[in-house]
Short mmCIF file of C-alpha atoms in Angstrom, two decimals:
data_model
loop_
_atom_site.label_atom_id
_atom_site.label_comp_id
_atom_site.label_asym_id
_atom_site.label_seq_id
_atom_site.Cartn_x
_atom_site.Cartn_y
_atom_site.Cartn_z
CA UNK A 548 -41.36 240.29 -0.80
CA UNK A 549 -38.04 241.78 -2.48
CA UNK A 550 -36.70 239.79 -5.32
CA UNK A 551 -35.31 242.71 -7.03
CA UNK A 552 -32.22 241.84 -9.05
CA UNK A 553 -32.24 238.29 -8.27
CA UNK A 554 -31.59 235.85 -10.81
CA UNK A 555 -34.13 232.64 -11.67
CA UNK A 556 -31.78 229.71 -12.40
CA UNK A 557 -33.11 226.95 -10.31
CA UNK A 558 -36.29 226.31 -7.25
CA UNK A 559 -33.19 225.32 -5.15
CA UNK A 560 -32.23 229.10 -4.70
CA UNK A 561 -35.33 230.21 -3.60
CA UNK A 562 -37.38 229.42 -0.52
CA UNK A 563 -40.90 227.71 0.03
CA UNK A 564 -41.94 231.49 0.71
CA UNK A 565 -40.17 233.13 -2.33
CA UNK A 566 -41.90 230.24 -4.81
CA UNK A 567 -45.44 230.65 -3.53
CA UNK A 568 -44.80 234.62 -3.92
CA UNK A 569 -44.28 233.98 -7.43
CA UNK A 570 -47.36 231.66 -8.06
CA UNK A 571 -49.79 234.21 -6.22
CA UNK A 572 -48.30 237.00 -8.33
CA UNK A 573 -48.59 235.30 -11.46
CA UNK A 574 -52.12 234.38 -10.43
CA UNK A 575 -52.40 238.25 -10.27
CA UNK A 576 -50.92 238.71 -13.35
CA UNK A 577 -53.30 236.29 -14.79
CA UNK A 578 -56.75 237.69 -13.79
CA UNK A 579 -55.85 241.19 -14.78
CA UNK A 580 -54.73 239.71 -17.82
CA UNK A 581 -58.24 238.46 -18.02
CA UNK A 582 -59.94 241.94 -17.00
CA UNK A 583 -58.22 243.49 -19.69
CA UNK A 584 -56.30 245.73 -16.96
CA UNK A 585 -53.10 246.86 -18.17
CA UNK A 586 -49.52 246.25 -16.69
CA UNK A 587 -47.00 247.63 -18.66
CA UNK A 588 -45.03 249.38 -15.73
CA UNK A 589 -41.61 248.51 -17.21
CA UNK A 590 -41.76 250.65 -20.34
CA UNK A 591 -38.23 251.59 -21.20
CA UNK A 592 -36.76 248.16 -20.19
CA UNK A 593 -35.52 245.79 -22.72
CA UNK A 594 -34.34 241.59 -21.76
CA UNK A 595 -32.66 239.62 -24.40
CA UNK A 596 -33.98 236.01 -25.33
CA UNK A 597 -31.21 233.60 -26.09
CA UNK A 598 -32.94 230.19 -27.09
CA UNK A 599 -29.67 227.36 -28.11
CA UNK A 600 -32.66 225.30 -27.88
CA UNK A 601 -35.90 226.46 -30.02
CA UNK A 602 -39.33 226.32 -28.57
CA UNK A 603 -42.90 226.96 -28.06
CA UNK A 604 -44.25 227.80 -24.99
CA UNK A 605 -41.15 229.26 -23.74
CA UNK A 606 -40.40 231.58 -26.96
CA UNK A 607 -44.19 232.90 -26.44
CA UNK A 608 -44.11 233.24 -22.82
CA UNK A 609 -41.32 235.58 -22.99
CA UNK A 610 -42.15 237.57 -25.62
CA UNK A 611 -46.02 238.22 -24.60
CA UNK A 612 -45.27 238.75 -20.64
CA UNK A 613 -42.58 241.22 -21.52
CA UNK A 614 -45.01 243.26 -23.99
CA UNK A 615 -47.95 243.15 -21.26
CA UNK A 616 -45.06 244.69 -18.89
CA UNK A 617 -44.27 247.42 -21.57
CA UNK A 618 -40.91 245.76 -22.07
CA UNK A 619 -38.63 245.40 -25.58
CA UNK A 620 -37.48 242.12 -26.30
CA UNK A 621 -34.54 240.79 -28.38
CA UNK A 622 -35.00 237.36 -29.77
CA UNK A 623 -31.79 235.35 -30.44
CA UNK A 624 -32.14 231.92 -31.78
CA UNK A 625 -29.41 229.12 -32.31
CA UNK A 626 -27.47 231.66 -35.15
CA UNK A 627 -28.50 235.06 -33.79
CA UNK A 628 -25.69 234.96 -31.67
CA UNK A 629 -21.98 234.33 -31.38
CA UNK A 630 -22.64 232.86 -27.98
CA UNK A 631 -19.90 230.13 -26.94
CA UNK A 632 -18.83 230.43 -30.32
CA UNK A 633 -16.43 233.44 -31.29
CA UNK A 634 -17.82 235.14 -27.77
CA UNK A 635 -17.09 233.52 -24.43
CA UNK A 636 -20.08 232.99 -22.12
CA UNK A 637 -18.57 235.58 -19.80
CA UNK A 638 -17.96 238.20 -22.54
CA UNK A 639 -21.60 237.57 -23.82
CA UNK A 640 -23.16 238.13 -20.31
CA UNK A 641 -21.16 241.39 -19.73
CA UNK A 642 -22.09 242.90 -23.44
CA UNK A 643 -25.62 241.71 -22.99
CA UNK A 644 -25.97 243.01 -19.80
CA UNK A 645 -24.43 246.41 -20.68
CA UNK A 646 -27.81 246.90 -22.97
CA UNK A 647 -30.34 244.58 -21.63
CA UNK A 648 -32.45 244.98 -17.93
CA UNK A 649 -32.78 241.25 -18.18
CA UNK A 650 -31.16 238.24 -20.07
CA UNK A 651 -33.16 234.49 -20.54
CA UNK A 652 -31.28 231.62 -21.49
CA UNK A 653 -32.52 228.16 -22.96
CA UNK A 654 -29.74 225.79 -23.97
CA UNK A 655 -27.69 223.11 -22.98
CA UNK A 656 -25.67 222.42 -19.55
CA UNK A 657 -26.95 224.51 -16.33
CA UNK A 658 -23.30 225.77 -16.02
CA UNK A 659 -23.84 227.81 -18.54
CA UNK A 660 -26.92 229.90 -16.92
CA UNK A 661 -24.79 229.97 -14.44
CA UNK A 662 -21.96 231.37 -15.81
CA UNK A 663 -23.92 234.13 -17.18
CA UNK A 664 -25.88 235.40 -14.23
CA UNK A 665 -21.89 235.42 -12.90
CA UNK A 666 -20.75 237.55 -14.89
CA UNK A 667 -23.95 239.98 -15.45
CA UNK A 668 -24.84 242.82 -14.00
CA UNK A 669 -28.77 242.16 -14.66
CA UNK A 670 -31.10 239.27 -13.74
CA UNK A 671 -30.62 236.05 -15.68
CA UNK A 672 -33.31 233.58 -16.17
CA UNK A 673 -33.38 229.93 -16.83
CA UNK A 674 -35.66 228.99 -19.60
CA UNK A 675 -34.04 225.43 -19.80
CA UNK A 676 -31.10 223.62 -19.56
CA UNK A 677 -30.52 219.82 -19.24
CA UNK A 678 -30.64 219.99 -15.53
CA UNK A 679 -33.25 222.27 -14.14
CA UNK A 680 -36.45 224.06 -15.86
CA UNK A 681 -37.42 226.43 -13.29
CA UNK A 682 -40.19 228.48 -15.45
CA UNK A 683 -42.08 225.42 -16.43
CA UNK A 684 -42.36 224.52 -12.58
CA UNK A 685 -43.80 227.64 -12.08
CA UNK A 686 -46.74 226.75 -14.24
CA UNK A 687 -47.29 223.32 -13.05
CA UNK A 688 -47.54 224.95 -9.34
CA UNK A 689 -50.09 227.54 -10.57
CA UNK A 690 -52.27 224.79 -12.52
CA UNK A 691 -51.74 222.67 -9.22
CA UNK A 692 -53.07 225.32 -6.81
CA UNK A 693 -55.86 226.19 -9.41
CA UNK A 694 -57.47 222.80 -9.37
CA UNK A 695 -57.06 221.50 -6.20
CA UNK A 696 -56.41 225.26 -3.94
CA UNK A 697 -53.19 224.14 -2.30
CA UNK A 698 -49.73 222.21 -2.55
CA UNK A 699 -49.34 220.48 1.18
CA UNK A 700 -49.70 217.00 0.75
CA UNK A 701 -49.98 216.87 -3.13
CA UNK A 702 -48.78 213.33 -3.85
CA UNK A 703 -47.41 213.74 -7.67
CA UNK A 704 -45.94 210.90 -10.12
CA UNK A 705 -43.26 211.56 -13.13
CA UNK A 706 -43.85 208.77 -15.23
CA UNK A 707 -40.57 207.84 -17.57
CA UNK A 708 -36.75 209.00 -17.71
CA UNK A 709 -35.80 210.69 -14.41
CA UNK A 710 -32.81 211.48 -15.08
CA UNK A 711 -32.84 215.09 -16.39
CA UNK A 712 -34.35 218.28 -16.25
CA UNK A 713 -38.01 217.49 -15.71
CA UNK A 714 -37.97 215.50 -12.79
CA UNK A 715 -35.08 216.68 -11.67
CA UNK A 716 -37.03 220.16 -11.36
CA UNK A 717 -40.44 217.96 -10.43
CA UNK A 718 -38.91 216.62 -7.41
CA UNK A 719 -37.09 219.92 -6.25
CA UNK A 720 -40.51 221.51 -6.69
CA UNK A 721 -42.50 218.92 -4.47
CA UNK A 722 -39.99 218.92 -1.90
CA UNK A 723 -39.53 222.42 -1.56
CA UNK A 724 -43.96 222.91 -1.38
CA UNK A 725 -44.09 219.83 1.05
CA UNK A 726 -45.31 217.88 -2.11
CA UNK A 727 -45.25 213.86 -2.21
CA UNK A 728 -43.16 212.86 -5.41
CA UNK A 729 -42.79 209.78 -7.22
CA UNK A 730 -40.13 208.68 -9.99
CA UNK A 731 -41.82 205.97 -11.78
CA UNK A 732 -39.19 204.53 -14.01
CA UNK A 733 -36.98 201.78 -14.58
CA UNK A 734 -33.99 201.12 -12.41
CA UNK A 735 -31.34 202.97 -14.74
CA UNK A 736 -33.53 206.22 -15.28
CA UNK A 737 -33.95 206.88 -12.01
CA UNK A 738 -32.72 210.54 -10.83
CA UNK A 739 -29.37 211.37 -9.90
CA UNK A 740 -28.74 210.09 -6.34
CA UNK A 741 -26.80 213.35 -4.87
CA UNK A 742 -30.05 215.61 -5.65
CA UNK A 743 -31.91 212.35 -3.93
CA UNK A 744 -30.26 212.96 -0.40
CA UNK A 745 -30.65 217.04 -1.07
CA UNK A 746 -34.33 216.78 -2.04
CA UNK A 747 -34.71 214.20 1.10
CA UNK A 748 -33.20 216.59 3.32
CA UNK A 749 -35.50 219.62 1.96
CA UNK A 750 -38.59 217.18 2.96
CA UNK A 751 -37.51 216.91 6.71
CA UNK A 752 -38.35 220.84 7.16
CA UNK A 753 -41.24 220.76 4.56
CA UNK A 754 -43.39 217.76 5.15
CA UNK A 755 -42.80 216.45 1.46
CA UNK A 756 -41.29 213.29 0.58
CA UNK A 757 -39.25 211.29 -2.41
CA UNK A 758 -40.11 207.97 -3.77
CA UNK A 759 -38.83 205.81 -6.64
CA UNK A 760 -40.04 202.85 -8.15
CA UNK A 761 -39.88 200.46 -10.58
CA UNK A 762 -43.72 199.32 -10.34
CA UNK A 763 -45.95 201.64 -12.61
CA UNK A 764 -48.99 200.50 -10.64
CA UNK A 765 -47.69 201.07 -6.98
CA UNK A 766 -46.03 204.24 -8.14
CA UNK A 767 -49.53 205.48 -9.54
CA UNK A 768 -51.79 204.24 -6.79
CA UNK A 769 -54.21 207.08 -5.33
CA UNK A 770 -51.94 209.70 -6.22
CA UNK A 771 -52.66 213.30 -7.62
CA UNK A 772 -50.91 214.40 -10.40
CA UNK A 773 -49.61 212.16 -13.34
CA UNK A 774 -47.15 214.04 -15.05
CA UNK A 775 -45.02 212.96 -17.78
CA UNK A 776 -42.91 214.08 -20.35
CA UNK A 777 -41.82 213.14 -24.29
CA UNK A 778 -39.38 210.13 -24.21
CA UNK A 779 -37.08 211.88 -26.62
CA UNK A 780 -35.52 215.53 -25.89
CA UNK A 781 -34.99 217.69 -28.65
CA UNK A 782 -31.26 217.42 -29.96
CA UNK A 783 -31.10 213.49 -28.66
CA UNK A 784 -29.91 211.04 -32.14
CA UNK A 785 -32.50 209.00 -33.61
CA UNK A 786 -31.23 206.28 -32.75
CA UNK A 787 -32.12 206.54 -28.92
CA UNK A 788 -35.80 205.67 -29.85
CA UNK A 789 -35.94 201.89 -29.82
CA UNK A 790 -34.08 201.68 -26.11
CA UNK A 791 -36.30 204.70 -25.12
CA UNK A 792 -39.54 202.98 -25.93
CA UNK A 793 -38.33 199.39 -24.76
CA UNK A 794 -37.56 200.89 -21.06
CA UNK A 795 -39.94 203.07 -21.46
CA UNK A 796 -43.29 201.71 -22.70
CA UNK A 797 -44.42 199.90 -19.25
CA UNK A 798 -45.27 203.52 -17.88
CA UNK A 799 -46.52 204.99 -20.91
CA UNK A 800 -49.91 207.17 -19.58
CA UNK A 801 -53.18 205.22 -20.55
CA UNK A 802 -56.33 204.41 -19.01
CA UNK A 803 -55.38 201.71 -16.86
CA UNK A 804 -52.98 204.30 -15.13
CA UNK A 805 -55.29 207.10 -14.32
CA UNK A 806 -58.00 204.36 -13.22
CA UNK A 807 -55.39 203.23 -10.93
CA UNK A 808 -54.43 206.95 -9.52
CA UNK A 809 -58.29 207.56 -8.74
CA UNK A 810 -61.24 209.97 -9.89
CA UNK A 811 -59.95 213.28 -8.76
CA UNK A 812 -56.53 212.83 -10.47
CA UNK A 813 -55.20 215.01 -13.32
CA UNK A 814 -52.80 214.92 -15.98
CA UNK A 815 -50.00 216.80 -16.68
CA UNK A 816 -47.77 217.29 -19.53
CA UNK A 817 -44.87 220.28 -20.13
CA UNK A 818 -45.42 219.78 -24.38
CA UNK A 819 -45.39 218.94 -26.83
CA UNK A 820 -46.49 215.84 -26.65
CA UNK A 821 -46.75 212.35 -28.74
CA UNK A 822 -50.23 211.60 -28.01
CA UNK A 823 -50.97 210.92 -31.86
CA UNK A 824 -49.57 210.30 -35.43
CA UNK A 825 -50.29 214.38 -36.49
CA UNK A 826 -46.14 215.99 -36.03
CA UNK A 827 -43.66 214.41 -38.11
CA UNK A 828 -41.14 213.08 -35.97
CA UNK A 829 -44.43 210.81 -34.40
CA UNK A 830 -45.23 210.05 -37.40
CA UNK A 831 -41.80 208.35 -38.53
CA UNK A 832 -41.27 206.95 -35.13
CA UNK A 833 -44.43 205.54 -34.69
CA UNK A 834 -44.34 203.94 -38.73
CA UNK A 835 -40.54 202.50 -37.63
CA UNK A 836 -41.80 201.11 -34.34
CA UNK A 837 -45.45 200.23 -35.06
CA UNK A 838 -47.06 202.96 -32.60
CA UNK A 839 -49.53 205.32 -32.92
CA UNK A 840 -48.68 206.78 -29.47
CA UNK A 841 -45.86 207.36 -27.17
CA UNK A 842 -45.80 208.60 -23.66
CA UNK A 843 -49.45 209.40 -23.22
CA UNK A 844 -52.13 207.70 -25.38
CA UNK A 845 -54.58 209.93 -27.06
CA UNK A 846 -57.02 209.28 -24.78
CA UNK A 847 -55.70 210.56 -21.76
CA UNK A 848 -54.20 213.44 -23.00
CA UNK A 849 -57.88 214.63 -24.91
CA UNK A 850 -59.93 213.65 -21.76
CA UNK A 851 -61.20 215.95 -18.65
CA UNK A 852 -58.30 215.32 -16.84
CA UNK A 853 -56.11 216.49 -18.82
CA UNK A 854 -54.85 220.44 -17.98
CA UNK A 855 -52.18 220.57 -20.30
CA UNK A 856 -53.59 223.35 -22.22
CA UNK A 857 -54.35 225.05 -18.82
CA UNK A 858 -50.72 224.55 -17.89
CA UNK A 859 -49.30 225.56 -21.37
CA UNK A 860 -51.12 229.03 -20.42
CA UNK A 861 -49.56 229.25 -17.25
CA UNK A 862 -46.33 229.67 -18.85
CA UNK A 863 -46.84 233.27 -20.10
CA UNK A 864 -48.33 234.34 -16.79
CA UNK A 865 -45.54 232.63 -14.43
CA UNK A 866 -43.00 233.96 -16.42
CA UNK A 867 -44.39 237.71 -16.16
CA UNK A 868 -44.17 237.15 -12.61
CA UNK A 869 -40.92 236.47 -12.47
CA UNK A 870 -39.76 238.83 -15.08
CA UNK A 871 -41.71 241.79 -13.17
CA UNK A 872 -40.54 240.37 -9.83
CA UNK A 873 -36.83 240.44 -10.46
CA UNK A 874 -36.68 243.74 -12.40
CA UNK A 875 -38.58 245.68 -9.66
CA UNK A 876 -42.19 245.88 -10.47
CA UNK A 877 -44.76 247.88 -8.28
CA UNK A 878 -47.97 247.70 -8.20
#
């Protein structure tokens, strides 16, 4: 499959075929990784990393898959660039692109991603924005396939706010793999009702299917995957915290829940998470509101159903796929 010179902004610009391409070549990726066999076919290429929004997993994943592929990389962080600023978006993606084989973007509003890849003349990849976060779905497809060998009929639940990137990208994802998904959530965090009736009409050629629902227990019952993410987005005000955990609490991940979804159910989680009192911002939230966990409770997230860690990993490999598959890798 040719994906040369494509750009990764979002699952809804790529087919069912094109996404599990990309999950069996990262799971390539991944056990040569393992063998110690080398990969670095792309020496002489360089991509620039432009993170608005720090991270991780993402930060890592970029920087280690483009090394294994032989690649430079250019890390520019919140200041390292005039971005927006003193540059235009379009100016940015044309000087960038006039250096660069490849350009990643994590930041704000998708129309921004998309503004680059407009106006570049090199693949541009979306390493989050507040809509989508394509690279992370990757992962959570690869981690899927690993534990239970396929996606037909995978019946997942996203447990909390709906309304932005994560499940957003969650329920593109199942509906495009003919996936079962689930926004468990109240009422006023469900997901955006014009990428409802898209993701809906995705599931009539695919087999998948969209649910949302107010009841943590039906939404739970005999499903899959539990997936959920931290109640509070980097960048948000302090003060969203006490309506967060209010609406919020009644599908916090615990016990009871992954009794409910059955024995062969796993958890999911894109990090970092709030599973105890050890990072400082859980720390002074859970001393203001009298918690010692937020989304997921300790136990869950430390027991044998949890993959996070797995999935976490999956990042560096799904995004060397990509990478390799958009700037013309051969094997």
């Amino acid at each position: 499959m040719n994906l040369k010179g494509r750009d990764f902004l979002k699952l809804l610009d790529y087919t069912p075929d094109e996404i599990a391409y990309l999950v069996d070549l990262a799971a390539d990726f991944k056990k040569k990784k393992k063998a110690g066999i080398l990969t670095d076919k792309l020496k002489g290429k360089n991509v620039a990393l432009i993170f608005e929004k720090t991270s991780t997993r993402t930060r890592c994943s970029f920087e280690v898959a483009a090394h294994d592929l032989g690649m430079g990389s250019t890390y520019l962080d919140p200041s390292g660039s005039q971005i927006g600023k003193k540059e235009s978006i379009a100016d940015t993606a044309r000087v960038l692109s006039s250096m660069y084989d490849g350009i990643e973007y994590r930041g704000f509003e998708q129309s921004i991603v998309e503004e680059l890849a407009e106006y570049s003349d090199v693949p541009v990849w979306n390493g989050l924005t507040n809509e989508f976060h394509p690279t992370q779905m990757l992962a959570d497809l690869l981690t899927i396939k690993e534990h239970f060998g396929h996606f037909d009929g995978i019946k997942l639940t996203y447990m909390g706010d709906s309304r932005y990137n994560m499940a957003n990208s969650l329920m593109v994802t199942c509906a495009k793999m003919g996936m079962h998904f689930t926004a468990c959530a109240s009422r006023d965090y469900f997901p955006d009702p014009e990428l409802v009736d898209t993701c809906e009409e995705i599931c009539k050629t695919t087999g998948g299917s969209v649910r949302l629902t107010e009841d943590a227990m039906e939404g739970t019952r005999d499903v899959d995957v539990i997936y959920t993410d931290v109640w509070v987005s980097m960048g948000e005000p302090d003060e969203v915290w006490k309506e967060r955990i209010e609406k919020l609490s009644p599908y916090q991940v615990n016990k009871k829940i992954m009794d409910n979804a059955g024995e062969g159910a796993i958890f999911m989680h894109c990090l970092p998470a709030f599973h105890d009192m050890k990072t400082k911002i859980g720390a002074e939230m859970g001393k203001k509101f009298g918690r010692t966990e937020m989304e997921v409770t300790d136990e869950v997230f430390e027991s044998p159903a949890s993959l996070v860690f797995q999935e976490a990993e999956n990042r560096m490999h799904t995004i060397k796929a990509v990478m390799a598959a958009t700037l013309g890798y051969e094997d």
